[in-house]
Tab-separated table of C-alpha atoms and ligand atoms in Angstrom:
chain	number	residue	atom	x	y	z
V	1202	MET	CA	0.401	-0.077	0.249
V	1203	ARG	CA	1.279	3.117	-0.642
V	1204	VAL	CA	0.467	5.916	2.225
V	1205	VAL	CA	1.309	9.858	2.907
V	1206	ALA	CA	2.180	9.628	7.171
V	1207	LYS	CA	1.527	12.815	8.690
V	1208	PHE	CA	3.179	13.299	11.668
V	1209	GLY	CA	1.351	17.212	13.288
V	1210	GLY	CA	3.181	18.913	16.115
V	1211	THR	CA	1.973	17.525	18.818
V	1212	SER	CA	3.126	13.809	17.540
V	1213	LEU	CA	6.295	15.720	17.515
V	1214	GLY	CA	6.610	17.145	20.455
V	1215	SER	CA	9.405	16.340	21.945
V	1216	GLY	CA	12.938	14.035	21.184
V	1217	ASP	CA	10.688	10.764	22.644
V	1218	ARG	CA	7.896	11.513	20.547
V	1219	ILE	CA	10.014	11.443	17.284
V	1220	ASN	CA	11.533	8.593	18.198
V	1221	ARG	CA	7.829	6.479	18.424
V	1222	ALA	CA	7.052	8.352	14.894
V	1223	ALA	CA	10.071	7.165	13.318
V	1224	ASP	CA	9.494	3.398	14.634
V	1225	SER	CA	5.718	3.607	13.127
V	1226	ILE	CA	7.216	4.618	9.993
V	1227	ALA	CA	9.695	1.999	10.092
V	1228	ALA	CA	7.342	-0.196	11.122
V	1229	ALA	CA	5.096	0.029	8.418
V	1230	VAL	CA	7.896	0.200	5.740
V	1231	GLU	CA	9.130	-3.028	7.535
V	1232	GLU	CA	5.940	-4.523	6.594
V	1233	GLY	CA	6.621	-3.963	3.156
V	1234	HIS	CA	4.158	-0.360	2.319
V	1235	GLU	CA	5.968	2.445	0.843
V	1236	ILE	CA	5.821	5.370	2.758
V	1237	ALA	CA	5.557	9.664	1.929
V	1238	VAL	CA	6.202	11.328	5.550
V	1239	VAL	CA	4.912	14.425	5.698
V	1240	ALA	CA	5.783	16.321	9.127
V	1241	SER	CA	5.330	19.664	11.132
V	1242	ALA	CA	6.781	21.739	13.731
V	1243	MET	CA	7.973	20.154	16.807
V	1244	GLY	CA	5.174	20.883	19.374
V	1245	SER	CA	4.497	24.393	19.175
V	1246	THR	CA	7.135	26.178	17.278
V	1247	THR	CA	5.526	27.251	14.922
V	1248	ASP	CA	4.058	29.561	17.435
V	1249	ASP	CA	7.305	30.584	18.980
V	1250	LEU	CA	8.694	31.804	16.318
V	1251	LEU	CA	6.333	33.635	14.870
V	1252	ASP	CA	6.040	35.050	18.634
V	1253	GLU	CA	9.950	36.381	18.675
V	1254	ILE	CA	9.436	38.525	15.231
V	1255	LYS	CA	9.454	41.694	17.454
V	1256	PHE	CA	10.121	43.408	14.492
V	1257	GLU	CA	8.897	44.865	10.898
V	1258	ALA	CA	9.465	41.875	8.923
V	1259	ASP	CA	8.250	41.467	5.165
V	1260	ASP	CA	6.071	38.603	4.589
V	1261	ARG	CA	9.604	36.853	2.086
V	1262	ASP	CA	11.356	36.548	5.515
V	1263	ARG	CA	8.367	35.928	7.622
V	1264	ALA	CA	7.731	32.849	5.747
V	1265	GLU	CA	11.949	31.853	5.878
V	1266	ILE	CA	11.809	32.239	9.731
V	1267	VAL	CA	8.961	30.487	10.673
V	1268	SER	CA	9.633	28.037	7.949
V	1269	MET	CA	12.344	26.660	10.271
V	1270	GLY	CA	10.060	24.710	12.783
V	1271	GLU	CA	9.201	22.367	9.455
V	1272	ARG	CA	13.028	21.908	8.192
V	1273	THR	CA	14.199	21.413	11.674
V	1274	SER	CA	11.718	18.229	11.981
V	1275	VAL	CA	11.980	17.050	8.583
V	1276	ARG	CA	15.969	16.384	9.599
V	1277	MET	CA	15.227	15.169	13.321
V	1278	LEU	CA	12.752	12.368	11.935
V	1279	LYS	CA	15.159	10.819	8.855
V	1280	ALA	CA	17.810	10.870	11.349
V	1281	ALA	CA	16.227	8.991	13.713
V	1282	LEU	CA	15.125	6.852	10.204
V	1283	ALA	CA	18.377	6.433	9.519
V	1284	ALA	CA	19.230	5.875	13.096
V	1285	ARG	CA	16.271	2.549	12.831
V	1286	GLY	CA	17.907	1.639	8.994
V	1287	VAL	CA	15.779	3.204	7.265
V	1288	ASP	CA	16.740	4.809	3.695
V	1289	ALA	CA	15.221	8.252	4.391
V	1290	LEU	CA	15.987	11.672	2.913
V	1291	PHE	CA	14.478	14.982	3.359
V	1292	LEU	CA	12.270	17.317	1.408
V	1293	GLU	CA	12.648	20.806	1.739
V	1294	PRO	CA	11.494	24.019	-0.707
V	1295	GLY	CA	14.677	24.059	-2.817
V	1296	ALA	CA	15.313	20.702	-3.454
V	1297	ASP	CA	15.101	19.080	-6.781
V	1298	ASP	CA	12.178	16.651	-5.866
V	1299	TRP	CA	10.458	19.381	-3.971
V	1300	PRO	CA	6.301	19.329	-5.291
V	1301	VAL	CA	4.268	21.393	-3.386
V	1302	ILE	CA	4.124	24.908	-5.300
V	1303	ALA	CA	1.935	28.067	-4.902
V	1304	ASN	CA	1.495	31.337	-4.465
V	1305	ASP	CA	2.476	34.228	-2.244
V	1306	LEU	CA	-0.665	34.134	-1.163
V	1307	GLY	CA	-0.508	30.528	0.228
V	1308	GLU	CA	-2.587	29.427	-3.165
V	1309	VAL	CA	-1.995	26.213	-4.773
V	1310	ASP	CA	-0.108	25.870	-8.984
V	1311	VAL	CA	-2.506	22.677	-8.659
V	1312	GLU	CA	-0.597	21.618	-12.071
V	1313	GLU	CA	2.303	22.417	-11.150
V	1314	THR	CA	2.171	20.463	-7.899
V	1315	GLN	CA	0.501	17.379	-9.883
V	1316	ARG	CA	3.124	17.152	-12.237
V	1317	ARG	CA	5.617	17.159	-9.622
V	1318	ALA	CA	3.973	14.941	-6.906
V	1319	ALA	CA	3.980	12.071	-9.558
V	1320	LYS	CA	7.486	12.468	-10.703
V	1321	LEU	CA	8.083	11.582	-6.676
V	1322	ALA	CA	5.401	9.300	-6.877
V	1323	GLU	CA	7.407	7.111	-8.955
V	1324	GLU	CA	10.722	8.449	-7.343
V	1325	LEU	CA	9.249	6.444	-4.661
V	1326	ASP	CA	11.620	3.037	-4.603
V	1327	GLY	CA	12.356	2.031	-1.467
V	1328	VAL	CA	13.350	5.398	-0.520
V	1329	VAL	CA	10.694	7.499	2.525
V	1330	PRO	CA	10.997	11.220	1.925
V	1331	VAL	CA	10.324	13.064	4.992
V	1332	ILE	CA	8.885	16.146	3.453
V	1333	THR	CA	7.751	20.015	5.195
V	1334	GLY	CA	4.543	20.082	5.520
V	1335	PHE	CA	2.899	23.210	5.363
V	1336	LEU	CA	6.213	24.812	3.319
V	1337	ALA	CA	4.944	25.908	-0.156
V	1338	GLN	CA	8.038	27.268	-3.180
V	1339	ASN	CA	6.845	30.363	-5.591
V	1340	LEU	CA	7.526	29.886	-9.355
V	1341	GLU	CA	10.557	31.460	-8.445
V	1342	GLY	CA	11.970	29.360	-6.125
V	1343	GLU	CA	11.307	31.563	-3.061
V	1344	ILE	CA	9.639	29.633	0.732
V	1345	THR	CA	5.494	30.446	1.126
V	1346	THR	CA	3.286	29.078	3.247
V	1347	LEU	CA	-0.577	27.506	2.905
V	1348	GLY	CA	-1.541	29.038	5.926
V	1349	ARG	CA	-1.581	27.959	9.243
V	1350	GLY	CA	-2.611	24.606	10.175
V	1351	GLY	CA	-1.278	23.875	6.270
V	1352	SER	CA	0.587	20.745	7.165
V	1353	ASP	CA	-3.161	18.238	6.780
V	1354	THR	CA	-3.378	20.089	3.140
V	1355	THR	CA	0.148	19.310	2.115
V	1356	ALA	CA	-0.081	15.725	3.052
V	1357	VAL	CA	-4.309	14.969	1.736
V	1358	MET	CA	-3.040	17.136	-0.993
V	1359	LEU	CA	0.373	14.807	-1.908
V	1360	GLY	CA	-1.817	11.733	-1.386
V	1361	ARG	CA	-4.123	12.571	-3.591
V	1362	TYR	CA	-1.456	13.442	-6.240
V	1363	MET	CA	0.904	11.007	-5.649
V	1364	ASP	CA	-1.913	8.015	-5.830
V	1365	ALA	CA	-1.471	7.259	-2.587
V	1366	ASP	CA	-4.357	4.578	-1.464
V	1367	GLU	CA	-4.063	6.101	2.172
V	1368	VAL	CA	-3.318	9.649	4.385
V	1369	VAL	CA	-2.780	8.769	8.200
V	1370	ILE	CA	-3.237	11.863	9.921
V	1371	VAL	CA	-1.283	11.313	13.445
V	1372	THR	CA	-2.042	13.276	15.979
V	1373	ASP	CA	-3.135	13.819	19.758
V	1374	VAL	CA	-6.310	12.280	19.291
V	1375	GLU	CA	-7.979	8.642	18.877
V	1376	GLY	CA	-9.446	10.374	15.797
V	1377	VAL	CA	-12.205	12.469	15.154
V	1378	MET	CA	-14.476	12.273	18.898
V	1379	THR	CA	-17.701	13.440	19.233
V	1380	GLY	CA	-16.409	17.102	20.348
V	1381	ASP	CA	-13.081	18.972	21.850
V	1382	PRO	CA	-11.644	16.366	24.141
V	1383	ARG	CA	-10.012	19.112	25.776
V	1384	VAL	CA	-13.098	21.316	26.688
V	1385	VAL	CA	-15.796	17.832	26.707
V	1386	GLU	CA	-15.539	14.671	29.030
V	1387	GLY	CA	-16.353	11.669	27.564
V	1388	ALA	CA	-15.755	12.392	23.952
V	1389	ARG	CA	-15.406	9.068	21.867
V	1390	ASN	CA	-13.951	8.053	18.818
V	1391	VAL	CA	-16.381	8.233	16.792
V	1392	GLY	CA	-14.656	5.446	13.773
V	1393	ARG	CA	-16.000	6.852	10.502
V	1394	ILE	CA	-17.582	10.254	9.494
V	1395	THR	CA	-17.862	11.774	6.434
V	1396	VAL	CA	-15.618	13.970	4.761
V	1397	ASP	CA	-18.257	16.513	4.262
V	1398	GLU	CA	-19.299	16.340	7.359
V	1399	LEU	CA	-16.326	16.554	9.087
V	1400	ARG	CA	-15.130	20.078	6.868
V	1401	ASN	CA	-18.600	21.666	8.269
V	1402	LEU	CA	-16.843	21.180	11.875
V	1403	SER	CA	-13.533	22.516	10.991
V	1404	PHE	CA	-14.464	25.284	9.707
V	1405	ARG	CA	-15.992	25.933	13.379
V	1406	GLY	CA	-13.324	25.426	15.068
V	1407	ALA	CA	-12.232	21.514	15.222
V	1408	GLU	CA	-8.783	21.553	14.455
V	1409	VAL	CA	-7.914	18.013	14.226
V	1410	VAL	CA	-7.752	18.257	10.199
V	1411	ALA	CA	-7.475	21.154	8.914
V	1412	PRO	CA	-10.275	22.227	6.542
V	1413	SER	CA	-8.570	22.782	3.676
V	1414	ALA	CA	-7.342	19.854	3.504
V	1415	LEU	CA	-10.423	18.131	2.659
V	1416	SER	CA	-11.344	19.566	0.070
V	1417	TYR	CA	-8.062	17.611	-1.555
V	1418	LYS	CA	-9.600	14.151	-0.077
V	1419	ASP	CA	-11.404	11.682	-3.179
V	1420	GLU	CA	-13.427	8.906	-2.917
V	1421	GLU	CA	-10.373	6.574	-3.948
V	1422	LEU	CA	-8.194	8.230	-1.537
V	1423	ASP	CA	-8.946	7.313	2.592
V	1424	VAL	CA	-7.923	9.105	4.950
V	1425	ARG	CA	-7.586	8.005	8.466
V	1426	VAL	CA	-6.590	9.495	11.848
V	1427	VAL	CA	-4.432	8.560	14.097
V	1428	HIS	CA	-2.920	8.996	17.838
V	1429	TYR	CA	0.484	9.058	18.180
V	1430	GLN	CA	0.572	6.399	21.056
V	1431	HIS	CA	-0.819	4.180	18.860
V	1432	GLY	CA	1.878	2.915	17.232
V	1433	ASP	CA	0.258	1.286	14.072
V	1434	LEU	CA	-0.072	3.813	11.405
V	1435	LEU	CA	-2.419	1.509	9.356
V	1436	THR	CA	-5.358	0.348	11.951
V	1437	GLY	CA	-7.820	2.441	13.700
V	1438	GLY	CA	-8.248	6.090	14.665
V	1439	THR	CA	-11.729	7.476	12.920
V	1440	LEU	CA	-11.760	6.920	8.970
V	1441	ILE	CA	-13.211	9.759	6.892
V	1442	GLU	CA	-14.730	8.965	3.629
V	1443	GLY	CA	-16.481	9.766	1.357
V	1444	GLU	CA	-15.870	12.042	-1.153
V	1445	PHE	CA	-15.865	16.282	-1.196
V	1446	HIS	CA	-18.465	17.746	-2.540
V	1447	ASN	CA	-18.077	21.408	-4.095
V	1448	LEU	CA	-21.829	22.025	-6.034
V	1449	ILE	CA	-24.412	24.025	-6.801
V	1450	ASP	CA	-27.309	21.994	-6.501
V	1451	MET	CA	-31.422	23.519	-7.100
V	1452	GLN	CA	-33.525	21.828	-5.565
V	1453	GLU	CA	-36.352	19.872	-8.232
V	1454	ASP	CA	-39.834	20.200	-6.432
V	1455	PRO	CA	-40.897	23.354	-5.482
V	1456	LEU	CA	-40.769	24.667	-1.987
V	1457	ALA	CA	-43.610	26.787	0.243
V	1458	CYS	CA	-42.334	28.878	2.956
V	1459	LEU	CA	-44.509	28.886	5.483
V	1460	THR	CA	-44.208	32.631	8.293
V	1461	VAL	CA	-45.070	32.846	11.500
V	1462	ALA	CA	-45.244	35.898	13.354
V	1463	GLY	CA	-46.238	37.060	16.538
V	1464	ARG	CA	-44.265	38.446	20.421
V	1465	ALA	CA	-43.286	35.111	20.832
V	1466	ILE	CA	-40.888	34.859	18.664
V	1467	ARG	CA	-38.921	37.413	20.640
V	1468	ASN	CA	-39.261	36.813	23.811
V	1469	ARG	CA	-39.687	33.336	24.441
V	1470	PRO	CA	-37.070	30.513	24.593
V	1471	GLY	CA	-38.673	27.310	23.236
V	1472	ILE	CA	-40.749	28.889	20.205
V	1473	LEU	CA	-39.077	27.035	17.879
V	1474	ALA	CA	-39.027	24.027	19.419
V	1475	ASP	CA	-42.664	24.306	19.624
V	1476	LEU	CA	-43.550	24.864	16.534
V	1477	SER	CA	-40.493	22.231	14.809
V	1478	VAL	CA	-41.559	19.628	17.367
V	1479	ALA	CA	-46.375	20.004	16.035
V	1480	LEU	CA	-44.060	19.546	12.251
V	1481	ARG	CA	-42.729	17.013	13.299
V	1482	ASP	CA	-46.060	14.885	14.424
V	1483	GLU	CA	-47.408	15.190	11.659
V	1484	ASP	CA	-44.394	14.511	9.501
V	1485	ILE	CA	-43.538	16.967	8.361
V	1486	ASN	CA	-40.368	17.485	6.482
V	1487	VAL	CA	-38.972	21.310	7.298
V	1488	ASP	CA	-35.948	21.873	5.107
V	1489	SER	CA	-34.584	24.780	6.294
V	1490	VAL	CA	-35.235	27.692	8.389
V	1491	ALA	CA	-34.950	30.945	8.797
V	1492	SER	CA	-35.768	33.002	11.897
V	1493	GLY	CA	-35.802	36.947	12.456
V	1494	MET	CA	-37.044	39.106	15.707
V	1495	ASP	CA	-40.583	38.199	15.098
V	1496	SER	CA	-41.074	35.871	12.609
V	1497	ILE	CA	-39.919	32.465	12.019
V	1498	THR	CA	-40.216	30.678	8.968
V	1499	PHE	CA	-40.339	27.356	7.785
V	1500	TYR	CA	-39.115	26.056	4.313
V	1501	VAL	CA	-41.263	22.891	3.233
V	1502	LEU	CA	-42.391	20.760	-0.062
V	1503	GLU	CA	-44.915	22.046	-1.418
V	1504	GLU	CA	-46.748	19.460	-2.079
V	1505	GLU	CA	-46.769	19.081	1.738
V	1506	SER	CA	-48.290	23.840	2.655
V	1507	ASN	CA	-51.558	23.014	2.816
V	1508	GLN	CA	-51.136	20.764	5.734
V	1509	ALA	CA	-47.940	22.209	7.397
V	1510	GLU	CA	-50.145	25.639	7.372
V	1511	ALA	CA	-52.630	23.682	9.019
V	1512	VAL	CA	-50.176	23.147	11.904
V	1513	LEU	CA	-49.112	26.006	12.166
V	1514	HIS	CA	-52.347	27.607	12.258
V	1515	ASP	CA	-53.345	25.385	15.476
V	1516	ARG	CA	-50.688	26.314	17.399
V	1517	VAL	CA	-50.659	30.220	16.432
V	1518	VAL	CA	-54.925	29.831	17.895
V	1519	ALA	CA	-54.187	28.369	20.796
V	1520	ASP	CA	-51.492	30.670	21.656
V	1521	GLU	CA	-52.151	34.656	22.390
V	1522	ALA	CA	-47.815	35.166	21.768
V	1523	LEU	CA	-48.846	33.750	18.210
V	1524	SER	CA	-50.449	36.437	15.897
V	1525	SER	CA	-50.841	35.226	12.438
V	1526	VAL	CA	-49.527	32.359	9.746
V	1527	THR	CA	-48.881	33.315	6.086
V	1528	VAL	CA	-48.132	30.416	3.016
V	1529	GLU	CA	-46.049	31.617	0.112
V	1530	ASP	CA	-45.315	28.300	-2.537
V	1531	ASN	CA	-43.770	28.259	-5.537
V	1532	ILE	CA	-40.523	29.017	-4.314
V	1533	ALA	CA	-36.452	27.126	-5.749
V	1534	VAL	CA	-33.858	26.525	-3.670
V	1535	ILE	CA	-29.868	26.741	-5.791
V	1536	ARG	CA	-27.274	26.066	-3.172
V	1537	VAL	CA	-24.024	26.493	-3.216
V	1538	THR	CA	-21.489	24.252	-0.646
V	1539	GLY	CA	-18.519	23.449	-0.297
V	1540	GLY	CA	-15.004	24.994	-1.786
V	1541	GLU	CA	-13.305	28.477	-0.431
V	1542	LEU	CA	-16.480	29.756	0.496
V	1543	PRO	CA	-16.274	30.806	3.854
V	1544	ASN	CA	-12.340	32.070	3.322
V	1545	ARG	CA	-13.821	34.392	0.840
V	1546	PRO	CA	-14.536	37.725	1.164
V	1547	GLY	CA	-17.558	39.282	-0.421
V	1548	VAL	CA	-19.361	35.282	-1.533
V	1549	ILE	CA	-22.019	36.876	-0.717
V	1550	LEU	CA	-22.035	40.210	-1.920
V	1551	GLU	CA	-20.999	38.055	-5.852
V	1552	ILE	CA	-24.040	36.166	-5.478
V	1553	VAL	CA	-26.564	38.645	-5.032
V	1554	GLN	CA	-25.400	41.585	-6.899
V	1555	PRO	CA	-25.709	39.551	-10.350
V	1556	LEU	CA	-29.070	38.456	-9.952
V	1557	SER	CA	-29.995	41.646	-8.156
V	1558	GLU	CA	-28.844	42.953	-11.676
V	1559	ALA	CA	-30.802	40.626	-13.326
V	1560	GLY	CA	-33.833	41.697	-11.431
V	1561	ILE	CA	-34.477	38.267	-9.801
V	1562	ASN	CA	-36.226	39.237	-6.387
V	1563	ILE	CA	-34.605	36.861	-4.020
V	1564	HIS	CA	-36.616	35.633	-0.902
V	1565	ASP	CA	-34.173	34.929	1.352
V	1566	VAL	CA	-30.459	33.723	1.891
V	1567	ILE	CA	-29.391	31.618	4.688
V	1568	THR	CA	-25.716	30.495	4.983
V	1569	SER	CA	-23.595	27.981	7.016
V	1570	ALA	CA	-20.365	27.729	7.547
V	1571	THR	CA	-19.468	25.809	4.833
V	1572	SER	CA	-23.385	26.851	2.322
V	1573	VAL	CA	-25.185	29.499	0.711
V	1574	ALA	CA	-28.968	28.897	-0.089
V	1575	ILE	CA	-30.537	31.357	-2.410
V	1576	PHE	CA	-34.401	31.111	-1.894
V	1577	VAL	CA	-35.769	33.157	-5.158
V	1578	ALA	CA	-40.098	32.276	-7.362
V	1579	TRP	CA	-40.098	28.940	-9.064
V	1580	ASP	CA	-39.915	30.793	-12.357
V	1581	ASP	CA	-37.008	32.955	-11.713
V	1582	ARG	CA	-35.062	29.084	-10.945
V	1583	GLU	CA	-33.190	28.702	-13.857
V	1584	GLU	CA	-32.009	32.457	-15.016
V	1585	THR	CA	-31.062	32.078	-11.175
V	1586	LEU	CA	-29.306	28.805	-11.344
V	1587	GLU	CA	-26.738	29.468	-14.782
V	1588	ILE	CA	-25.897	33.508	-13.404
V	1589	ILE	CA	-24.773	31.336	-10.094
V	1590	GLN	CA	-22.625	28.906	-12.064
V	1591	ASN	CA	-20.836	31.698	-14.437
V	1592	GLU	CA	-20.089	32.885	-10.971
V	1593	PHE	CA	-18.437	29.903	-9.103
J	1231	ADP	N1	-13.854	17.139	17.634
J	1231	ADP	C1	-12.839	17.358	17.638
J	1231	ADP	N2	-12.187	15.299	17.351
J	1231	ADP	C2	-10.977	15.567	17.736
J	1231	ADP	N3	-9.968	16.349	17.957
J	1231	ADP	C3	-10.354	17.809	18.682
J	1231	ADP	C4	-11.897	17.350	17.943
J	1231	ADP	N4	-12.590	19.328	17.792
J	1231	ADP	C5	-10.770	19.837	18.835
J	1231	ADP	N5	-10.013	19.038	18.870
J	1231	ADP	C6	-8.970	18.833	18.760
J	1231	ADP	O1	-6.942	19.375	17.843
J	1231	ADP	C7	-6.719	18.477	18.050
J	1231	ADP	C8	-5.861	18.803	17.062
J	1231	ADP	O2	-5.554	19.726	16.342
J	1231	ADP	P1	-3.891	19.677	16.409
J	1231	ADP	O3	-3.614	20.714	17.818
J	1231	ADP	O4	-3.761	21.042	15.768
J	1231	ADP	O5	-2.591	18.537	15.944
J	1231	ADP	P2	-1.917	18.214	15.455
J	1231	ADP	O6	-0.729	19.523	16.214
J	1231	ADP	O7	-1.592	17.139	15.420
J	1231	ADP	O8	-2.118	19.215	13.994
J	1231	ADP	C9	-6.968	17.980	19.511
J	1231	ADP	O9	-5.443	17.666	20.617
J	1231	ADP	C10	-8.230	18.261	20.679
J	1231	ADP	O10	-8.274	19.204	21.022
J	1232	PHD	N1	3.169	23.692	11.599
J	1232	PHD	C1	2.278	25.248	11.136
J	1232	PHD	C2	1.718	23.822	10.484
J	1232	PHD	C3	0.385	23.167	10.437
J	1232	PHD	O1	-0.168	22.526	10.015
J	1232	PHD	O2	1.218	22.871	11.964
J	1232	PHD	P1	-0.313	21.617	13.111
J	1232	PHD	O3	-0.286	19.922	12.815
J	1232	PHD	O4	0.639	21.221	14.319
J	1232	PHD	O5	-1.431	21.733	12.700
J	1232	PHD	C4	1.527	24.831	11.751
J	1232	PHD	O6	1.474	25.295	13.085
J	1232	PHD	O7	0.587	26.626	11.524
């Protein structure tokens, strides 16, 4: 099996941990696997280096300084592997075989990186390359970085472009857990999770795998998260499944929008739950909810609109602090999911501006960490879809 194993800062945080990392790599090589290693800076080295820049330094100097973290780790790990009789070499920007090319903003040159990674893969041949994570080289040959947490991106991207079977992210937790074990008690390993689910979580603070790394995951590439104490790179931990979806998707059937207004919405805890339970009890599936100060809007399939209206009307009649329910049919929703949406300043404007120029009335915009849903009239859906497709 061809494996890219990424060791995070925590798994290389001391000489003892580097020995442990080298043992696990040596064991996998011994079992006959082809291994490429991606190494982060030891422990908190990146933060420590950045903290010591107490002077004006341009981006180039900062990248040079911060790169010393990863450049130290790969030398340590390569030497630890050599001490175990493993034939290894270290790779950093500037090396002949260096694979990761990006501009000074950290945007990867996909074509060039793919070409170089494929070449590196051909040359694996019994030698373990230990590659600096997080670092890239621009087309002028200068050092740049992929941004904080970028070693995960190095690993998953190289895993994909080197045609690896598996990427293993070695860190200080058993895997992806039900919550951050540093914060919640009793967190347990989820065992399996889809890449889209994890990407949502990682955009919202679960730093176990960087979100930009997950964009490179495709169906064929397994990504596993394991604890550095586990010892075996190829079993256990959490398996991240599926393919990252970057898509523009139009709901096939028309929706109806039901809006409930009343003062209860502003000041009564549990009102959203009450209304949701009433709909659930009638088996009505809610597509989306948009909550304002004085009203709540539920989007449901249009074919369920009459039933939903009756349910909500019963609640309004029974509750003095609710005033009215109203329905609009013939609504379409177009969702833009994935990509670098959350990192793209002005992304909502990029969508709504051309729609407004085309005279399309936007019914609602609902955003999440990794998606934007645009609600428009059913008759405007084709034109809206076309405009959004042109924008992305
Ligand atoms: N749901 C979660 N599952 C696992 N770890 C999580 C989760 N949410 C947050 N974390 C945190 O992510 C940390 C691992 O990420 P990070 O510190 O970046 O590791 P590394 O140095 O190996 O890259 C864990 O120590 C844990 O506190
Ligand atoms: N060392 C870099 C890159 C990185 O990915 O680190 P880690 O794997 O420890 O999260 C950083 O701190 O941003």
